Every structure is written in C-alpha cells, then in structure tokens.
Amino acid sequence: MKEDFKMAKSGALDLATGVGGSIKKKDVESAVEKYEKYHVEFGGDEKTRKTNYTDMVNKYYDLATSFYEFGWGESFHFADRWKGESLKESIRRQEHFLALQLGLKRGMRVLDVGCGIGGPLREISRFSFVSITGLNNNEYQIARATELNRLAGLGNSCDFVKADFMKMPFRDNTYDAIYAIAATCHAPDVFGCYKEIYRVLKPGQCFAAYEWCMTDHYDPTNESHKKIKAEIEIGNGLPDIRSTHQCLDALQKAGFEVIWEKDFATDSALPWYLPMDTSHFSLSSFPSTAIGRFMTRVMVRMLEFVRIAPAGSMRVSSLLEKAADGLAAGGRKEIFTAIYFFLARKPLTES
Ligand SMILES: C[S@@+](CC[C@H](N)C(=O)[O-])C[C@H]1O[C@@H](n2cnc3c(N)ncnc32)[C@H](O)[C@@H]1O
C-alpha cells in the first residue's frame, strides 16, 4: 500500500455523490427544506427541535457529511492552536491530549460517544493501543467509519454501534473510559445525556469531552447575539446551545466529580475559528478560506446543474456557509466556544 494512501473522500466527485448520505438522491431537496423548518429563521422553535432531535440531527449529517470530509478531513472538530502549528496538527494534538487525560492504556474498553466517521477514534486507538467502540446514530457515517477503519487496518480492533446516546444499548458499568468530541451538543437534554454516559461508565473511571457552549459573554437579550446563536444552531444541527455553566451543573447533577474544566478558547495562541475567518488565507485549510468557499460554491452549483450532485446540494452548501459565518462571529465576539473541555470521574461509591 502506498504510504500516503488517502482515505478521506476529499475529491469534488466524492463530495457531490455523497450529498444526502443515506437519503435517496431525489429526496435531498425536500430533506433540506424539512431540516430548515426546524430552525428559527424558517419559523421553527427549540421545543420542536428537541422533540424531533433524531430526525433533525440525522438529516443534518446525511446532508453535510460529504462537505465535512471534503473541507475538514476525517475528524469533525475544532482545536486550540499554537503558532506554527497546522490545523491538522492541532486537531491531532487535541485528540492525543484527550487520550492522555483519560490515561488510556492497552486493554481498556473505551467508548467514543458521537464518533462521526471515526477520525478521532482511529487516531486515539493507534496512539494509545486501545480498542474503541464508536457510538453514532447516523447510518451513513457508520458506513463511512466502518470502511475507513477497514482501510486503516483497524477493522478487527475497533467497532461501531448505531444507537442514540440518550439511550445506549450497553449494560451499566461497561467502559473503562468514555470521551465525546463536539457531539453531546446535539443532545436534546444535556443532563439526560451525561446521566446515560455515567450509567455505562465503570465506577472510579473518567469521562472527558469537548463541548460546544455559549460563554459568560453571551447575552440572551442581545438581538445580535441571539442571531449568531441561531445561525450556529441551523448551520450545525443543534437543538439549543447550552452555556458552560449548564454543562457543568448537568455533569455534577448526573453524579460526576469534575476533576478540571477549561475553555481552551480563552488562551489559544491562534483562534479555533481561524479557518472560518474569511479574512484569513491558508493553503493548508484552503476549502474554508474566502476563495476556497467561493470555489466550492461554484463547483457545487456546476455539479448540481449537470446533475452529478443531487438537487438541493447548493442549499446545503449555503447552510454550511452560514454555519461557518456564525461560528466565526460567535468565536470573534467570544460569546461561543467550540472547545470547552472537562475531565470528570464517576465516584467509586455513589453518595
Ligand atoms: C460534529 S460530529 C463529531 C464527530 C466526532 N466526534 C469527531 O470529532 O469527528 C457530531 C457527531 O455526533 C453524532 N450524534 C449526534 N446526536 C447523536 C445521538 N443522539 N446519538 C448518537 N450520536 C449522535 C453525529 O451523528 C455526529 O457523528
């Protein structure tokens, strides 16, 4: 096998043919329309998003996954970043950091909650010599993740389970370590989600996560703040973005001892949202720069016109541009963070 064997589907044709995931190509346009209607801009509300979270989130990832792979790679998350460090390096470092915080060692049973197409799972599994189960409720992503694991030679050591992290099909006290990266923000109820993670974690063991949160600078009475929050929600398939305090309270209420927590956005040398800042140019994160986004837009329009990409692809592309703008605005104003970290332990004996 060639050493630089490329696994992510990062070509224009991959993007075009992947739009819609497991949705039938003829139904992509109506799926985008239904997805949009869950959100404020199209008359939707939080209650409906929460009640229908499975449909809303699955539609989002069916529509968006091939764009993510094209523009971002196999790990669908942000990272704090040092000067001189590439985006990819910072993403990997953050995954290694998580593994070290959890003290992962050979033989441990590890769960990745909301594993995407398995980018972090593959990196952490190889870094720490552990077998990891990836939990995900999106069929298309599980299929991609399984294929990528096979290509990476991890087909026998790691596996995937298609299930909802609000009701996991695992026995109590199963896992030696659990992590979640940019995933539990999709939960309709963060307490319910953490409580379920607590249930399947062994006593004395740890849960670590990177959460997406509103910060203390967010003012719910400020119209421009509210607009940015809504833009991030529609652009990223979120029912409602919680504050860092709500997440912390929910962890403690679920029974966890919080070992430490920190918003890594506060002292990252380079802002986590830099790749989406249209005033910034970088060859290594070209697709998210202003020119890169323009070229993607033109390309998707063309591929949709010649019917290689399904009808509705351009609308998905616009949705994701909105996501990028909302994230960059939220990051710049410091009202939103995509890298709120915590490490928490399930006590040995329950109080
Ligand atoms: C932004 S992606 C992050 C993926 C992965 N952690 C990474 O960093 O590459 C969020 C993931 O959470 C998954 N997810 C969202 N809601 C879920 C649920 N209720 N149950 C299981 N997985 C869920 C999505 O399908 C998606 O794979």
Short mmCIF file of C-alpha atoms and ligand atoms in Angstrom, two decimals, residues 53 57 61 74-77 114-116 120 136-138 141 163-165 181-183 186, ligand 1:
data_model
loop_
_atom_site.label_atom_id
_atom_site.label_comp_id
_atom_site.label_asym_id
_atom_site.label_seq_id
_atom_site.Cartn_x
_atom_site.Cartn_y
_atom_site.Cartn_z
CA TYR A 53 -33.83 15.63 17.58
CA VAL A 57 -29.67 15.65 13.56
CA TYR A 61 -25.43 14.73 8.95
CA GLU A 74 -11.87 12.74 8.98
CA SER A 75 -12.03 14.44 12.38
CA PHE A 76 -15.02 16.76 12.62
CA HIS A 77 -13.92 19.08 15.39
CA GLY A 114 -20.95 10.54 18.76
CA CYS A 115 -17.96 9.29 16.78
CA GLY A 116 -18.61 10.86 13.35
CA PRO A 120 -10.57 10.73 16.43
CA ASN A 136 -23.23 7.09 16.41
CA ASN A 137 -26.86 7.39 15.41
CA ASN A 138 -26.21 8.20 11.76
CA GLN A 141 -21.50 7.98 8.95
CA ALA A 163 -27.57 3.93 18.60
CA ASP A 164 -28.77 7.05 20.35
CA PHE A 165 -26.53 8.37 23.11
CA ILE A 181 -15.89 15.38 20.96
CA ALA A 182 -18.27 18.04 19.63
CA ALA A 183 -21.11 15.53 19.87
CA HIS A 186 -26.65 17.59 19.80
C1 LIG B 1 -19.61 17.18 14.93
S1 LIG B 1 -19.79 15.46 14.82
C2 LIG B 1 -18.34 15.00 15.74
C3 LIG B 1 -17.89 13.64 15.37
C4 LIG B 1 -16.62 13.15 16.03
N1 LIG B 1 -16.70 13.21 17.47
C5 LIG B 1 -15.42 13.92 15.52
O1 LIG B 1 -14.91 14.77 16.28
O2 LIG B 1 -15.01 13.68 14.39
C6 LIG B 1 -21.11 15.02 15.95
C7 LIG B 1 -21.45 13.53 15.94
O3 LIG B 1 -22.43 13.24 16.96
C8 LIG B 1 -23.34 12.27 16.43
N2 LIG B 1 -24.61 12.33 17.17
C9 LIG B 1 -25.44 13.40 17.27
N3 LIG B 1 -26.52 13.08 18.00
C10 LIG B 1 -26.38 11.78 18.38
C11 LIG B 1 -27.17 10.89 19.16
N4 LIG B 1 -28.34 11.26 19.69
N5 LIG B 1 -26.70 9.65 19.39
C12 LIG B 1 -25.51 9.25 18.85
N6 LIG B 1 -24.72 10.05 18.08
C13 LIG B 1 -25.15 11.31 17.86
C14 LIG B 1 -23.50 12.70 14.98
O4 LIG B 1 -24.09 11.70 14.19
C15 LIG B 1 -22.04 13.02 14.64
O5 LIG B 1 -21.38 11.84 14.30
#
